[in-house]
Short mmCIF file of C-alpha atoms in Angstrom, two decimals:
data_model
loop_
_atom_site.label_atom_id
_atom_site.label_comp_id
_atom_site.label_asym_id
_atom_site.label_seq_id
_atom_site.Cartn_x
_atom_site.Cartn_y
_atom_site.Cartn_z
CA UNK A 1 0.00 0.00 0.00
CA UNK A 2 1.33 3.43 -0.98
CA UNK A 3 0.04 6.84 0.12
CA UNK A 4 1.17 10.21 -1.18
CA UNK A 5 0.17 13.68 0.05
CA UNK A 6 0.61 17.08 -1.55
CA UNK A 7 0.18 20.24 0.54
CA UNK A 8 2.21 22.85 -1.37
CA UNK A 9 3.09 23.77 -4.94
CA UNK A 10 1.65 22.68 -8.27
CA UNK A 11 2.36 18.97 -7.79
CA UNK A 12 1.65 16.16 -10.24
CA UNK A 13 1.00 12.47 -9.69
CA UNK A 14 1.43 9.78 -12.36
CA UNK A 15 -0.04 6.34 -11.68
CA UNK A 16 0.47 3.14 -13.72
CA UNK A 17 -1.57 -0.04 -13.78
CA UNK A 18 -0.45 -3.58 -13.03
CA UNK A 19 -0.45 -6.54 -15.50
CA UNK A 20 -3.85 -7.60 -14.09
CA UNK A 21 -7.32 -6.02 -13.98
CA UNK A 22 -7.24 -2.78 -11.99
CA UNK A 23 -9.67 -0.08 -10.91
CA UNK A 24 -8.69 3.58 -10.88
CA UNK A 25 -10.84 6.18 -9.10
CA UNK A 26 -10.28 9.92 -9.33
CA UNK A 27 -11.90 12.77 -7.43
CA UNK A 28 -11.02 16.47 -7.66
CA UNK A 29 -8.67 16.19 -4.64
CA UNK A 30 -7.52 12.54 -4.59
CA UNK A 31 -6.97 9.41 -6.69
CA UNK A 32 -6.86 5.69 -5.97
CA UNK A 33 -5.50 2.77 -8.02
CA UNK A 34 -6.01 -0.76 -6.79
CA UNK A 35 -5.57 -4.26 -8.14
CA UNK A 36 -4.42 -7.73 -7.10
CA UNK A 37 -2.02 -7.26 -4.18
CA UNK A 38 -1.56 -3.48 -4.32
CA UNK A 39 -3.21 -0.15 -3.52
CA UNK A 40 -1.97 3.33 -4.46
CA UNK A 41 -3.52 6.49 -2.99
CA UNK A 42 -2.62 10.14 -3.66
CA UNK A 43 -4.18 13.20 -2.03
CA UNK A 44 -4.02 16.93 -2.81
CA UNK A 45 -2.21 16.86 -6.16
CA UNK A 46 -3.29 19.52 -8.66
CA UNK A 47 -2.78 17.29 -11.69
CA UNK A 48 -3.23 13.53 -11.83
CA UNK A 49 -2.37 11.19 -14.70
CA UNK A 50 -3.15 7.47 -14.92
CA UNK A 51 -2.03 4.96 -17.55
CA UNK A 52 -3.37 1.52 -18.37
CA UNK A 53 -1.30 -0.81 -20.54
CA UNK A 54 -2.45 -4.29 -19.46
CA UNK A 55 -5.64 -6.07 -18.37
CA UNK A 56 -9.29 -5.03 -18.51
CA UNK A 57 -8.93 -1.89 -16.42
CA UNK A 58 -11.66 0.54 -15.37
CA UNK A 59 -11.51 4.23 -14.50
CA UNK A 60 -14.15 6.04 -12.45
CA UNK A 61 -13.99 9.84 -12.37
CA UNK A 62 -16.02 12.14 -10.10
CA UNK A 63 -16.71 15.85 -10.47
CA UNK A 64 -15.93 18.64 -8.03
CA UNK A 65 -18.38 20.97 -6.29
CA UNK A 66 -17.93 23.56 -9.06
CA UNK A 67 -18.56 23.60 -12.81
CA UNK A 68 -16.43 20.98 -14.55
CA UNK A 69 -15.79 19.75 -18.10
CA UNK A 70 -15.33 16.08 -18.85
CA UNK A 71 -13.96 14.89 -22.20
CA UNK A 72 -13.86 11.29 -23.33
CA UNK A 73 -12.20 9.69 -26.36
CA UNK A 74 -12.03 5.99 -27.18
CA UNK A 75 -8.58 5.72 -25.53
CA UNK A 76 -8.47 8.49 -22.91
CA UNK A 77 -10.55 10.76 -20.65
CA UNK A 78 -10.03 14.16 -19.07
CA UNK A 79 -11.87 15.89 -16.22
CA UNK A 80 -10.96 19.44 -15.34
CA UNK A 81 -12.35 22.15 -13.13
CA UNK A 82 -11.26 24.90 -10.80
CA UNK A 83 -7.67 24.10 -9.72
CA UNK A 84 -7.64 20.42 -10.73
CA UNK A 85 -7.06 18.22 -13.76
CA UNK A 86 -7.53 14.45 -14.04
CA UNK A 87 -6.32 12.48 -17.07
CA UNK A 88 -6.54 8.73 -17.74
CA UNK A 89 -5.19 6.89 -20.78
CA UNK A 90 -5.72 3.39 -22.12
CA UNK A 91 -8.56 2.19 -19.88
CA UNK A 92 -11.05 -0.16 -21.59
CA UNK A 93 -14.01 1.13 -19.57
CA UNK A 94 -14.48 4.69 -18.31
CA UNK A 95 -17.20 6.00 -16.02
CA UNK A 96 -17.79 9.62 -15.00
CA UNK A 97 -20.24 10.99 -12.42
CA UNK A 98 -21.49 14.54 -11.90
CA UNK A 99 -23.26 15.42 -8.66
CA UNK A 100 -22.63 19.18 -8.28
CA UNK A 101 -22.43 22.27 -10.50
CA UNK A 102 -23.42 22.74 -14.13
CA UNK A 103 -21.07 20.18 -15.64
CA UNK A 104 -20.53 19.36 -19.31
CA UNK A 105 -19.48 16.12 -20.96
CA UNK A 106 -17.97 15.91 -24.45
CA UNK A 107 -17.67 12.47 -26.03
CA UNK A 108 -15.78 11.58 -29.22
CA UNK A 109 -16.09 8.50 -31.41
CA UNK A 110 -13.39 6.03 -32.38
CA UNK A 111 -12.13 5.24 -35.89
CA UNK A 112 -14.58 2.33 -36.14
CA UNK A 113 -18.38 1.99 -36.03
CA UNK A 114 -19.72 3.19 -32.68
CA UNK A 115 -23.08 3.50 -30.92
CA UNK A 116 -23.94 6.53 -28.82
CA UNK A 117 -26.93 6.53 -26.45
CA UNK A 118 -28.16 9.56 -24.54
CA UNK A 119 -30.81 9.86 -21.86
CA UNK A 120 -31.76 12.98 -19.91
CA UNK A 121 -29.39 12.01 -17.06
CA UNK A 122 -26.69 9.83 -18.68
CA UNK A 123 -24.85 9.01 -21.89
CA UNK A 124 -23.04 5.97 -23.24
CA UNK A 125 -20.58 5.60 -26.15
CA UNK A 126 -19.29 2.16 -27.07
CA UNK A 127 -17.31 0.61 -29.87
CA UNK A 128 -14.64 -1.96 -30.56
CA UNK A 129 -12.62 -2.35 -27.35
CA UNK A 130 -13.98 0.61 -25.38
CA UNK A 131 -16.97 1.82 -23.37
CA UNK A 132 -17.56 5.35 -22.06
CA UNK A 133 -20.35 6.16 -19.59
CA UNK A 134 -21.22 9.51 -18.00
CA UNK A 135 -23.99 10.16 -15.47
CA UNK A 136 -25.58 13.35 -14.12
CA UNK A 137 -24.11 15.93 -16.47
CA UNK A 138 -26.42 18.84 -17.33
CA UNK A 139 -25.09 19.23 -20.87
CA UNK A 140 -23.80 16.43 -23.09
CA UNK A 141 -22.13 16.74 -26.50
CA UNK A 142 -21.13 13.85 -28.78
CA UNK A 143 -19.08 14.04 -31.99
CA UNK A 144 -18.67 11.48 -34.76
CA UNK A 145 -15.86 11.91 -37.29
CA UNK A 146 -15.14 8.34 -38.46
CA UNK A 147 -17.07 5.17 -39.24
CA UNK A 148 -20.81 4.61 -39.66
CA UNK A 149 -21.87 5.70 -36.20
CA UNK A 150 -25.36 5.69 -34.70
CA UNK A 151 -26.85 8.06 -32.12
CA UNK A 152 -29.89 7.05 -30.06
CA UNK A 153 -31.53 9.75 -27.94
CA UNK A 154 -34.28 9.29 -25.34
CA UNK A 155 -36.65 11.83 -23.83
CA UNK A 156 -37.14 12.74 -20.18
CA UNK A 157 -40.29 12.40 -18.08
CA UNK A 158 -41.25 16.02 -18.87
CA UNK A 159 -42.05 17.94 -22.05
CA UNK A 160 -39.05 17.93 -24.39
CA UNK A 161 -38.12 19.35 -27.79
CA UNK A 162 -36.12 17.32 -30.27
CA UNK A 163 -34.52 18.91 -33.35
CA UNK A 164 -32.81 16.97 -36.11
CA UNK A 165 -30.76 18.18 -39.06
CA UNK A 166 -28.91 16.05 -41.61
CA UNK A 167 -25.65 16.36 -39.64
CA UNK A 168 -26.71 16.91 -36.01
CA UNK A 169 -29.49 16.41 -33.47
CA UNK A 170 -30.51 18.17 -30.27
CA UNK A 171 -32.78 17.07 -27.41
CA UNK A 172 -33.53 19.47 -24.59
CA UNK A 173 -35.88 19.64 -21.65
CA UNK A 174 -36.05 20.75 -18.04
CA UNK A 175 -32.49 20.71 -16.71
CA UNK A 176 -30.76 18.88 -19.55
CA UNK A 177 -29.44 19.30 -23.08
CA UNK A 178 -28.10 16.56 -25.39
CA UNK A 179 -26.34 17.33 -28.67
CA UNK A 180 -24.87 14.91 -31.21
CA UNK A 181 -22.96 15.91 -34.35
CA UNK A 182 -21.84 13.97 -37.41
CA UNK A 183 -23.66 10.67 -36.84
CA UNK A 184 -24.80 8.92 -40.03
CA UNK A 185 -27.92 7.50 -38.37
CA UNK A 186 -29.90 9.15 -35.57
CA UNK A 187 -32.84 7.72 -33.63
CA UNK A 188 -35.00 9.56 -31.08
CA UNK A 189 -37.61 8.05 -28.77
CA UNK A 190 -40.36 9.75 -26.77
CA UNK A 191 -42.12 7.78 -24.04
CA UNK A 192 -43.32 10.48 -21.60
CA UNK A 193 -44.67 14.03 -21.71
CA UNK A 194 -46.00 16.15 -24.55
CA UNK A 195 -42.85 16.03 -26.67
CA UNK A 196 -42.28 17.72 -30.02
CA UNK A 197 -39.94 16.71 -32.85
CA UNK A 198 -38.75 19.16 -35.52
CA UNK A 199 -37.02 17.65 -38.55
CA UNK A 200 -35.06 19.62 -41.16
CA UNK A 201 -34.00 18.55 -44.64
CA UNK A 202 -30.51 18.51 -46.09
CA UNK A 203 -29.17 20.50 -49.03
CA UNK A 204 -29.89 17.57 -51.36
CA UNK A 205 -33.03 15.68 -52.38
CA UNK A 206 -34.64 13.99 -49.39
CA UNK A 207 -37.59 11.72 -48.66
CA UNK A 208 -39.74 12.20 -45.57
CA UNK A 209 -42.29 9.69 -44.26
CA UNK A 210 -44.69 10.29 -41.40
CA UNK A 211 -46.98 7.90 -39.55
CA UNK A 212 -49.13 8.53 -36.49
CA UNK A 213 -46.39 7.28 -34.14
CA UNK A 214 -43.11 7.81 -36.02
CA UNK A 215 -41.36 9.84 -38.73
CA UNK A 216 -38.38 9.22 -40.96
CA UNK A 217 -36.20 11.61 -42.98
CA UNK A 218 -33.44 10.26 -45.19
CA UNK A 219 -31.13 11.58 -47.87
CA UNK A 220 -27.58 11.29 -49.15
CA UNK A 221 -25.49 9.97 -46.26
CA UNK A 222 -27.97 10.40 -43.42
CA UNK A 223 -31.07 8.90 -41.80
CA UNK A 224 -33.16 10.47 -39.04
CA UNK A 225 -35.88 8.55 -37.20
CA UNK A 226 -38.17 9.75 -34.39
CA UNK A 227 -40.72 7.60 -32.55
CA UNK A 228 -43.55 8.40 -30.15
CA UNK A 229 -43.63 12.20 -30.35
CA UNK A 230 -47.06 13.79 -29.90
CA UNK A 231 -46.29 16.49 -32.46
CA UNK A 232 -43.87 16.44 -35.37
CA UNK A 233 -42.90 19.25 -37.74
CA UNK A 234 -40.89 18.73 -40.91
CA UNK A 235 -39.37 21.60 -42.88
CA UNK A 236 -37.93 21.49 -46.40
CA UNK A 237 -35.72 24.37 -47.53
CA UNK A 238 -33.39 22.89 -50.17
CA UNK A 239 -33.47 20.33 -52.97
CA UNK A 240 -36.46 18.59 -54.49
CA UNK A 241 -37.91 16.91 -51.41
CA UNK A 242 -40.78 14.42 -51.29
CA UNK A 243 -43.09 13.61 -48.40
CA UNK A 244 -45.48 10.73 -47.77
CA UNK A 245 -47.92 10.81 -44.84
CA UNK A 246 -50.02 7.90 -43.61
CA UNK A 247 -53.24 7.89 -41.60
CA UNK A 248 -53.79 6.09 -38.30
CA UNK A 249 -56.40 3.52 -37.28
CA UNK A 250 -58.49 6.32 -35.74
CA UNK A 251 -60.36 9.16 -37.42
CA UNK A 252 -57.83 11.48 -39.02
CA UNK A 253 -58.13 15.01 -40.30
CA UNK A 254 -56.04 16.25 -43.23
CA UNK A 255 -55.61 19.89 -44.22
CA UNK A 256 -53.81 20.77 -47.45
CA UNK A 257 -53.04 24.49 -47.57
CA UNK A 258 -50.59 26.87 -49.25
CA UNK A 259 -48.13 26.76 -46.33
CA UNK A 260 -48.11 22.96 -46.24
CA UNK A 261 -50.18 20.14 -44.80
CA UNK A 262 -51.37 19.06 -41.36
CA UNK A 263 -52.48 15.51 -40.59
CA UNK A 264 -53.83 14.93 -37.10
CA UNK A 265 -56.12 13.00 -34.77
CA UNK A 266 -56.82 13.16 -31.04
CA UNK A 267 -53.47 11.47 -30.36
CA UNK A 268 -50.97 13.06 -32.77
CA UNK A 269 -50.24 15.97 -35.10
CA UNK A 270 -47.93 16.00 -38.12
CA UNK A 271 -47.13 19.22 -39.98
CA UNK A 272 -45.09 19.60 -43.17
CA UNK A 273 -43.74 22.79 -44.69
CA UNK A 274 -42.03 23.53 -47.99
CA UNK A 275 -42.01 20.11 -49.68
CA UNK A 276 -42.14 19.96 -53.48
CA UNK A 277 -44.25 16.82 -53.56
CA UNK A 278 -46.64 15.42 -50.92
CA UNK A 279 -48.69 12.21 -50.96
CA UNK A 280 -51.34 11.46 -48.33
CA UNK A 281 -52.39 7.83 -47.93
CA UNK A 282 -55.43 6.51 -46.04
CA UNK A 283 -55.22 2.74 -45.66
CA UNK A 284 -55.37 2.01 -41.92
CA UNK A 285 -59.09 2.47 -41.25
CA UNK A 286 -61.20 5.11 -39.55
CA UNK A 287 -63.39 7.82 -41.04
CA UNK A 288 -60.66 10.05 -42.52
CA UNK A 289 -61.52 13.55 -43.71
CA UNK A 290 -59.51 15.69 -46.12
CA UNK A 291 -59.78 19.41 -46.82
CA UNK A 292 -57.77 20.28 -49.91
CA UNK A 293 -57.15 23.75 -51.32
CA UNK A 294 -55.47 24.57 -54.63
CA UNK A 295 -51.72 24.60 -53.93
CA UNK A 296 -48.57 25.33 -55.94
CA UNK A 297 -46.82 22.06 -55.04
CA UNK A 298 -47.54 18.53 -56.22
CA UNK A 299 -50.13 16.80 -54.07
CA UNK A 300 -51.71 13.37 -54.36
CA UNK A 301 -54.57 11.93 -52.30
CA UNK A 302 -54.68 8.12 -52.13
CA UNK A 303 -57.14 5.85 -50.32
CA UNK A 304 -60.42 6.20 -48.43
CA UNK A 305 -60.48 9.92 -47.82
CA UNK A 306 -63.75 11.78 -47.36
CA UNK A 307 -63.24 15.22 -48.91
CA UNK A 308 -64.93 18.27 -47.44
#
């Protein structure tokens, strides 16, 4: 067992793993490395560095009482705040916890194909040979630069807003914000509250599909999917975009106006703006009603619609 204490100066501590499976824990004022037959403890050092070269090692990092920033790559992590810095390299599994302050976490992908999952209170990035987990951070940011990565975002218990572009997505609600950039495929799920999803097109030619419980936007190099949102809005600004909307099993109401279309029932509402071509299909049952004005975009009505 080894114990080190720093009381003066800008001291640094560097800790190395053993050949076996070790656990490294780091707080803002102390660190601990332990494994088979050894324990290393260091207190009061301003900068701490830990290195893992062997075994299936884990690192657990805790925030300070202030506002901290935590960054995680596939091979290293960094936590820094007022008067402290913690760095860990080579650990297969990394876990970070935020209990105080308005902390931020920034997560980066690996060179391979990774999966990123984000809830209102935690995030997870995993890929070949690594896992990164962060809990309790108020703001989370994830970046994908390599591989065919996926981002999966979940709502909170309250009323949230989800926005999706061709290259990034954003989910925000009471006390949290989740942002993901550069992911080829993005999926968002709403299970609680009166959530809203806003989907934007890309610069190219895109296809948008909307059902009563889910929507899908796809184009060159990207796919965006959102499930369970009470209200969805889709906006087309560029390219020659097409949209297809489907009715539900209940009684649906369709409005086709100059600004776009609105398809709704007592349980959902889908709005579309700016699309060059729109097709509305009624094939799921219910007494569906359609109100159609003369519009300057292509529109097609298919199925058992009752026009008014």
